[in-house]
Coordinates of C-alpha atoms in Angstrom, one line a residue:
M85 CA 71.9 95.0 139.7
A86 CA 72.8 96.9 142.9
N87 CA 76.4 97.5 143.9
K88 CA 77.0 96.0 147.3
V89 CA 79.3 98.3 149.2
V90 CA 80.8 97.2 152.5
I91 CA 82.2 100.0 154.6
V92 CA 84.5 99.0 157.5
G93 CA 84.3 101.7 160.1
A94 CA 81.4 103.9 161.2
G95 CA 83.5 107.0 161.9
P96 CA 82.7 110.3 160.3
S97 CA 84.1 109.5 156.8
G98 CA 82.5 106.1 156.6
V99 CA 79.0 107.3 157.5
L100 CA 79.3 110.3 155.3
L101 CA 80.3 108.1 152.4
A102 CA 77.1 106.0 153.0
H103 CA 75.1 109.2 152.7
Y104 CA 76.8 110.1 149.4
L105 CA 76.4 106.6 147.9
L106 CA 72.8 106.1 148.9
Q107 CA 71.7 109.4 147.3
R108 CA 73.2 108.6 143.9
D109 CA 71.0 107.6 141.1
Q110 CA 72.9 104.4 140.7
D111 CA 71.5 101.7 143.0
Y112 CA 73.9 101.1 145.8
Q113 CA 73.3 98.9 148.8
V114 CA 75.4 99.8 151.8
E115 CA 76.5 97.7 154.8
I116 CA 78.6 99.4 157.6
Y117 CA 80.5 97.3 160.1
E118 CA 82.0 99.0 163.2
R119 CA 84.1 97.2 165.9
R120 CA 83.0 99.6 168.6
N121 CA 79.5 99.7 170.1
D122 CA 76.8 102.1 169.1
P123 CA 77.9 105.6 170.1
R124 CA 74.3 106.5 171.0
S125 CA 74.4 104.0 173.8
I126 CA 77.5 105.5 175.7
S127 CA 77.6 108.6 177.8
L128 CA 80.0 111.1 176.4
S129 CA 82.2 111.3 179.5
K130 CA 82.9 107.6 179.2
S131 CA 83.8 107.7 175.5
R132 CA 87.3 108.3 174.1
T133 CA 86.2 111.3 172.3
F134 CA 87.8 114.6 171.5
P135 CA 86.8 118.0 170.0
L136 CA 86.7 118.2 166.2
V137 CA 86.8 121.4 164.2
I138 CA 84.7 121.5 161.0
N139 CA 85.9 124.2 158.7
Q140 CA 85.1 125.3 155.1
R141 CA 86.5 122.0 153.6
G142 CA 84.2 120.0 155.8
I143 CA 81.2 122.3 155.3
T144 CA 81.7 122.1 151.6
A145 CA 81.5 118.3 151.7
L146 CA 78.5 118.2 154.1
S147 CA 76.6 120.7 152.0
N148 CA 76.1 118.1 149.2
I149 CA 73.8 116.2 151.5
Q150 CA 70.6 118.0 152.2
G151 CA 70.1 119.2 155.8
L152 CA 73.5 118.1 157.2
V153 CA 75.0 121.6 157.5
E154 CA 72.0 122.9 159.3
I155 CA 72.0 120.0 161.7
L156 CA 75.7 120.3 162.2
K157 CA 75.4 124.0 163.2
S158 CA 72.5 123.2 165.6
V159 CA 74.7 120.8 167.6
S160 CA 78.0 122.8 167.4
I161 CA 79.6 125.8 168.8
E162 CA 80.4 128.5 166.2
S163 CA 83.9 129.8 166.8
T164 CA 85.3 133.0 165.4
G165 CA 88.8 132.7 166.8
S166 CA 91.3 131.2 169.3
F167 CA 92.7 132.4 172.6
N168 CA 96.2 131.4 173.4
H169 CA 96.6 131.6 177.2
Q170 CA 100.0 132.5 178.5
K171 CA 101.5 131.6 181.8
N172 CA 101.6 135.3 182.9
G173 CA 97.8 135.4 182.7
K174 CA 97.7 137.3 179.4
T175 CA 95.9 136.0 176.3
Q176 CA 96.6 136.3 172.7
L177 CA 93.6 136.4 170.3
I178 CA 93.9 134.8 166.8
P179 CA 90.7 136.0 165.0
R180 CA 89.1 134.3 162.0
S181 CA 87.3 135.9 159.1
Q182 CA 85.0 132.9 158.7
P183 CA 83.5 130.8 161.5
I184 CA 84.4 127.2 162.2
Y185 CA 82.2 124.7 164.0
I186 CA 83.3 122.8 167.1
L187 CA 81.8 119.6 168.4
D188 CA 82.9 116.3 169.9
R189 CA 83.7 113.5 167.5
T190 CA 81.0 111.3 169.1
Q191 CA 78.4 114.0 168.6
L192 CA 79.3 114.3 165.0
I193 CA 79.0 110.6 164.4
I194 CA 75.7 110.4 166.1
M195 CA 74.4 113.3 164.0
L196 CA 75.5 111.6 160.8
L197 CA 74.1 108.2 161.9
E198 CA 70.7 109.5 162.9
T199 CA 70.2 111.4 159.7
L200 CA 71.3 108.4 157.6
I201 CA 69.0 106.0 159.4
A202 CA 66.1 108.3 159.1
K203 CA 66.5 108.5 155.3
Y204 CA 67.0 104.8 154.4
N205 CA 65.5 101.5 155.4
S206 CA 67.1 98.1 155.7
D207 CA 66.5 97.4 152.0
R208 CA 69.4 99.7 151.2
L209 CA 71.3 100.2 154.5
N210 CA 72.3 98.0 157.3
I211 CA 74.7 99.0 160.2
Y212 CA 76.4 96.5 162.5
F213 CA 78.2 97.6 165.6
D214 CA 80.5 95.4 167.8
N215 CA 81.8 93.7 164.6
Q216 CA 85.5 93.3 164.4
C217 CA 87.1 93.0 160.9
N218 CA 89.3 89.9 161.1
V219 CA 90.1 88.6 157.6
V220 CA 89.9 90.3 154.3
D221 CA 90.2 88.2 151.1
F222 CA 90.7 90.3 148.1
E223 CA 90.6 87.3 145.7
T224 CA 87.2 86.1 146.8
K225 CA 85.9 89.6 147.7
T226 CA 84.9 88.6 151.2
V227 CA 85.4 89.9 154.7
I228 CA 85.1 87.9 157.9
F229 CA 83.7 89.7 160.9
S230 CA 83.4 88.5 164.5
N231 CA 81.0 89.8 167.1
V232 CA 83.0 91.4 169.9
G233 CA 80.0 92.8 171.9
N234 CA 78.6 89.5 173.0
T235 CA 81.1 87.2 174.6
D236 CA 78.6 84.3 174.4
D237 CA 78.4 84.6 170.6
T238 CA 81.7 83.9 168.9
T239 CA 80.2 83.1 165.5
N240 CA 82.1 84.6 162.6
V241 CA 80.1 86.1 159.7
T242 CA 81.5 86.1 156.1
V243 CA 80.3 89.0 154.0
N244 CA 80.8 89.5 150.3
Y245 CA 81.2 92.8 148.5
D246 CA 81.4 94.5 145.1
L247 CA 83.2 97.5 146.6
L248 CA 85.0 97.4 150.0
I249 CA 85.8 100.7 151.7
G250 CA 88.4 100.8 154.4
A251 CA 87.3 103.7 156.6
D252 CA 88.5 102.0 159.8
G253 CA 91.0 104.6 161.0
A254 CA 94.8 104.9 161.4
R255 CA 95.1 101.2 162.5
S256 CA 93.0 100.0 159.6
Q257 CA 92.5 96.2 159.3
V258 CA 91.7 96.7 155.6
R259 CA 94.9 98.5 155.0
E260 CA 96.8 95.7 156.8
Q261 CA 95.7 93.3 154.0
F262 CA 97.2 95.7 151.4
L263 CA 100.6 94.7 152.8
S264 CA 100.2 91.2 151.3
T265 CA 99.8 92.8 147.8
N266 CA 102.5 93.7 145.4
E267 CA 104.3 97.1 145.6
F268 CA 102.3 98.5 148.4
E269 CA 104.2 100.8 150.7
V270 CA 103.0 102.4 153.9
E271 CA 104.9 104.7 156.4
Q272 CA 103.6 104.7 160.0
K273 CA 105.0 107.1 162.6
Y274 CA 104.0 108.0 166.1
V275 CA 103.3 111.6 166.7
P276 CA 105.7 112.8 169.4
S277 CA 102.7 113.7 171.7
A278 CA 99.9 111.6 173.2
Y279 CA 96.7 112.9 174.9
K280 CA 94.0 112.3 177.4
S281 CA 90.4 113.7 177.1
I282 CA 89.1 116.1 179.7
F283 CA 85.5 117.1 180.5
L284 CA 84.4 120.0 182.7
P285 CA 80.9 120.7 184.0
A286 CA 78.5 123.2 182.6
N287 CA 78.1 125.1 185.9
S288 CA 81.8 126.0 186.0
V289 CA 82.4 129.7 186.9
T290 CA 85.0 130.6 184.3
S291 CA 86.4 133.5 182.4
L292 CA 86.8 131.4 179.3
K293 CA 84.7 133.0 176.6
P294 CA 82.3 130.7 174.7
G295 CA 82.8 130.7 170.9
Y296 CA 86.6 130.5 171.0
I297 CA 89.1 127.7 171.1
H298 CA 91.2 128.0 174.3
T299 CA 94.8 126.7 174.2
W300 CA 97.6 126.6 176.8
R301 CA 101.3 125.7 176.6
G302 CA 102.8 124.3 179.7
G303 CA 106.3 123.2 180.3
D304 CA 108.2 120.2 179.0
G305 CA 106.1 119.9 175.8
I306 CA 102.7 119.8 177.7
A307 CA 99.7 121.6 176.2
A308 CA 95.9 121.7 176.6
I309 CA 93.0 122.7 174.5
L310 CA 89.4 123.4 175.7
V311 CA 86.2 124.3 173.8
H312 CA 82.7 124.9 174.9
R313 CA 79.8 122.6 174.1
T314 CA 76.3 123.6 173.4
D315 CA 75.1 122.6 176.9
G316 CA 77.7 125.0 178.4
S317 CA 80.2 122.3 179.5
L318 CA 83.8 122.2 178.3
S319 CA 85.7 119.4 176.6
G320 CA 89.2 119.0 175.3
T321 CA 92.4 117.3 175.6
V322 CA 95.7 117.5 177.5
N323 CA 98.6 116.7 175.2
F324 CA 102.0 115.6 176.4
P325 CA 105.2 113.9 175.2
R326 CA 104.4 110.2 174.4
E327 CA 107.6 109.0 176.0
N328 CA 109.0 110.0 179.5
N329 CA 105.9 111.9 180.6
V330 CA 104.8 112.5 184.1
I331 CA 101.1 111.8 183.4
A332 CA 101.7 108.1 182.9
N333 CA 103.0 107.8 186.5
F334 CA 100.0 109.4 188.2
S335 CA 98.4 107.2 190.8
T336 CA 96.2 109.6 192.9
T337 CA 93.7 112.4 192.2
E338 CA 95.9 114.7 194.3
E339 CA 98.7 114.3 191.8
V340 CA 96.3 115.1 188.9
S341 CA 95.1 118.2 190.8
Q342 CA 98.6 119.3 191.5
F343 CA 99.5 118.8 187.8
F344 CA 96.8 121.2 186.7
N345 CA 97.6 123.7 189.4
D346 CA 101.2 123.8 188.2
Q347 CA 100.6 123.6 184.4
F348 CA 97.2 125.1 183.8
P349 CA 95.9 127.0 186.9
E350 CA 92.9 128.4 185.0
I351 CA 91.7 124.8 184.3
A352 CA 92.6 123.7 187.8
Q353 CA 90.1 126.3 189.2
I354 CA 87.2 124.6 187.5
L355 CA 88.4 121.0 187.7
P356 CA 86.0 119.0 190.0
E357 CA 87.4 116.1 192.0
S358 CA 85.2 113.7 190.0
E359 CA 86.8 114.7 186.8
A360 CA 90.3 114.5 188.3
E361 CA 89.5 110.9 189.2
A362 CA 88.1 110.2 185.7
F363 CA 91.1 111.8 184.1
L364 CA 93.4 109.6 186.2
N365 CA 91.6 106.5 185.0
R366 CA 91.3 107.3 181.3
P367 CA 93.8 105.5 179.0
I368 CA 96.5 107.4 177.3
S369 CA 95.8 107.7 173.6
S370 CA 98.7 107.8 171.1
I371 CA 98.5 109.1 167.5
I372 CA 100.1 107.7 164.4
T373 CA 100.5 109.3 161.0
I374 CA 100.0 107.3 157.8
R375 CA 101.4 107.8 154.3
C376 CA 100.6 105.2 151.6
N377 CA 101.8 105.0 148.0
R378 CA 98.3 104.1 146.9
Y379 CA 94.8 103.9 148.3
H380 CA 93.1 101.3 146.2
H381 CA 93.7 97.6 145.3
G382 CA 92.5 95.9 142.1
D383 CA 89.0 96.9 141.0
S384 CA 87.1 96.8 144.2
V385 CA 88.9 98.1 147.4
L386 CA 89.5 101.7 148.5
L387 CA 91.0 103.3 151.6
I388 CA 89.7 106.7 152.8
G389 CA 90.2 109.0 155.7
D390 CA 92.7 108.1 158.4
A391 CA 93.0 104.6 157.0
A392 CA 94.7 106.3 154.0
H393 CA 96.4 109.3 155.4
A394 CA 96.1 109.7 159.2
T395 CA 97.7 113.0 160.3
S396 CA 98.6 114.9 163.4
P397 CA 95.6 116.8 164.9
S398 CA 97.7 119.9 165.3
L399 CA 95.9 121.7 162.4
G400 CA 92.5 120.3 163.0
Q401 CA 92.3 119.0 159.4
G402 CA 91.9 115.2 159.9
C403 CA 88.1 115.1 159.8
N404 CA 87.9 117.8 157.2
A405 CA 90.4 116.0 154.9
S406 CA 88.4 112.8 155.4
F407 CA 85.2 114.6 154.4
E408 CA 87.0 115.9 151.3
D409 CA 87.9 112.3 150.4
V410 CA 84.3 111.4 150.3
A411 CA 83.3 114.4 148.1
F412 CA 86.3 113.8 145.9
F413 CA 85.4 110.1 145.4
D414 CA 81.8 111.1 144.6
K415 CA 83.1 113.5 142.0
L416 CA 85.1 110.7 140.4
L417 CA 82.0 108.4 140.3
N418 CA 80.3 111.2 138.4
E419 CA 83.2 111.7 136.1
Y420 CA 83.5 108.0 135.3
S421 CA 79.7 107.2 135.3
D422 CA 79.9 105.0 138.4
D423 CA 82.7 102.8 136.9
I424 CA 84.2 101.8 140.2
T425 CA 87.4 100.4 138.8
K426 CA 88.4 103.7 137.1
A427 CA 87.2 105.8 140.0
I428 CA 89.2 104.1 142.7
A429 CA 92.4 104.1 140.6
Q430 CA 92.0 107.8 139.9
F431 CA 91.4 108.4 143.6
S432 CA 94.9 107.1 144.3
L433 CA 96.5 109.0 141.5
R434 CA 94.8 112.4 142.2
R435 CA 94.4 112.4 146.0
K436 CA 97.8 111.3 147.0
P437 CA 99.7 114.6 146.5
D438 CA 97.3 116.5 148.8
A439 CA 97.1 113.7 151.4
H440 CA 100.9 113.5 151.6
A441 CA 101.1 117.3 151.7
L442 CA 98.7 117.4 154.6
V443 CA 100.8 115.0 156.7
E444 CA 103.8 117.2 156.0
L445 CA 101.9 120.4 157.0
S446 CA 100.5 118.9 160.2
D447 CA 103.8 117.6 161.3
N448 CA 105.8 120.8 160.8
A449 CA 103.5 123.8 160.9
F450 CA 104.1 124.5 164.6
P451 CA 107.4 124.5 166.4
L452 CA 107.7 122.0 169.2
S453 CA 109.9 124.4 171.2
G454 CA 111.7 127.7 171.0
K455 CA 110.1 131.0 172.1
L456 CA 111.6 133.0 169.2
L457 CA 110.2 130.5 166.6
F458 CA 106.7 130.7 168.2
L459 CA 106.9 134.5 168.1
E460 CA 107.9 134.4 164.5
F461 CA 104.9 132.1 163.7
F462 CA 102.4 134.5 165.3
I463 CA 104.0 137.5 163.6
R464 CA 103.9 135.8 160.2
L465 CA 100.2 134.8 160.9
R466 CA 99.0 138.2 161.9
S467 CA 100.9 140.1 159.2
A468 CA 99.6 137.8 156.5
Q469 CA 96.0 138.2 157.7
I470 CA 96.3 142.0 157.8
L471 CA 98.1 142.4 154.5
H472 CA 95.6 140.1 152.7
Q473 CA 92.7 142.1 154.3
L474 CA 94.2 145.4 153.1
F475 CA 95.5 144.2 149.7
P476 CA 93.8 141.0 148.7
K477 CA 95.0 141.2 145.1
Y478 CA 98.7 141.2 146.1
F479 CA 98.9 139.1 149.3
S480 CA 97.6 135.6 149.8
P481 CA 95.6 134.6 152.9
S482 CA 97.6 133.4 155.9
F483 CA 98.6 129.8 156.3
L484 CA 95.7 129.1 158.7
Q485 CA 93.2 130.9 156.5
L486 CA 94.1 128.9 153.5
L487 CA 93.7 125.7 155.5
S488 CA 90.4 126.4 157.2
E489 CA 88.7 129.1 155.2
T490 CA 89.3 127.9 151.7
T491 CA 89.4 124.6 149.7
V492 CA 92.8 125.3 148.2
P493 CA 94.5 122.0 147.7
Y494 CA 96.9 121.0 150.5
S495 CA 99.7 120.5 148.0
E496 CA 99.4 124.1 146.9
I497 CA 99.5 125.4 150.5
L498 CA 102.6 123.4 151.1
N499 CA 104.2 124.9 148.0
I500 CA 103.3 128.4 149.1
Y501 CA 104.7 127.9 152.7
K502 CA 107.5 125.4 151.9
N503 CA 110.2 127.7 153.3
W504 CA 108.5 128.0 156.7
I505 CA 107.7 124.3 156.9
A506 CA 111.3 123.4 156.1
K507 CA 112.5 125.8 158.8
V508 CA 110.2 124.3 161.5
K509 CA 111.0 120.8 160.4
R510 CA 114.7 121.4 160.9
A511 CA 114.1 122.9 164.4
N512 CA 111.7 120.1 165.4
E513 CA 114.1 117.4 164.4
K514 CA 116.9 119.1 166.4
F515 CA 114.6 119.4 169.4
L516 CA 113.6 115.7 169.2
H517 CA 117.2 114.4 168.9
N518 CA 118.5 116.4 171.8

């Protein structure tokens, strides 16, 4: 008898999990429900997307599904380093010994969806967009969804499951139901910064080199990141304090243009009026971090990805950690011969230390202010890279190398760099309370 798996959320981790489950020898039947509409039907400039970085952790997880890594590389920009642009016009290069792959979140989801749909027919896979998860009943193992794409059709649909996966992001409706269960604890905190997406046309005449991540730090906690896309255009985000920020008060495109001229003149030079207007009208997106004391309930419910451990995007690890979740769960299904009850319980037990460590690392790896602390960070980074390259037996890779070029558990990385993380945490707390 087939195990019916209902996945709430058609983001990267939910769709990749469907790939993993459907390729197993055990007969799984998968249904995916997503509250947003089909990403293939929306133009990228109108979607609330942002660049994602896929590093060695993500590549390792994708490599277990035939063809995914090759397709990923074909729709991504390969990056071998980052340029930190300074206000005096100088740039600071942070090289990488291994490439990472950059693409928009929406592009990644489309790639995963199209390859999934091409492999499996409706006998084993069904995907429903515009379906909001409203009620989850753990006792009867049912979920009630409502169609939010068609205002004329308000019919609710009740779906039963053998295994329910909450892959529905930081504001997970499945996780919300966990709050009604015994001894479940969740910590939700807003990241101090919020963001708006930005898109720049392919015909922009710019000195920004393709194949690199470009970052800027403006004043008052404002920052920007831009990456090239395969068509030559640029996409990224402008990050700013969530509270008391000037961006929330913009009412004209002239104010937007002036903002970029003041903060990021290199971006202002290639910012068309149409994008200034689009930037003005895009909503501000806030980010929350999530820590849970467990990721499963009973014998049939599991949280993965941001629903389990949403993190700050500062280290570019969110999607990679979510992909690791999928591969880790698949490993547990192998270990316990598809005994779902044992696999989900072990997922909570074994994955939690690394998930909690990642939140700690992402919150406190970079100082929010202080030129001397930033200088110390770059000195530590470059010296660790050089020493490891010269004496690999005696010096471990740098902090960023361990994160993006290895699959060393996050908990081990936190232990190695605990003194630096503690130092930054104290400085950041002091900055936020002043």
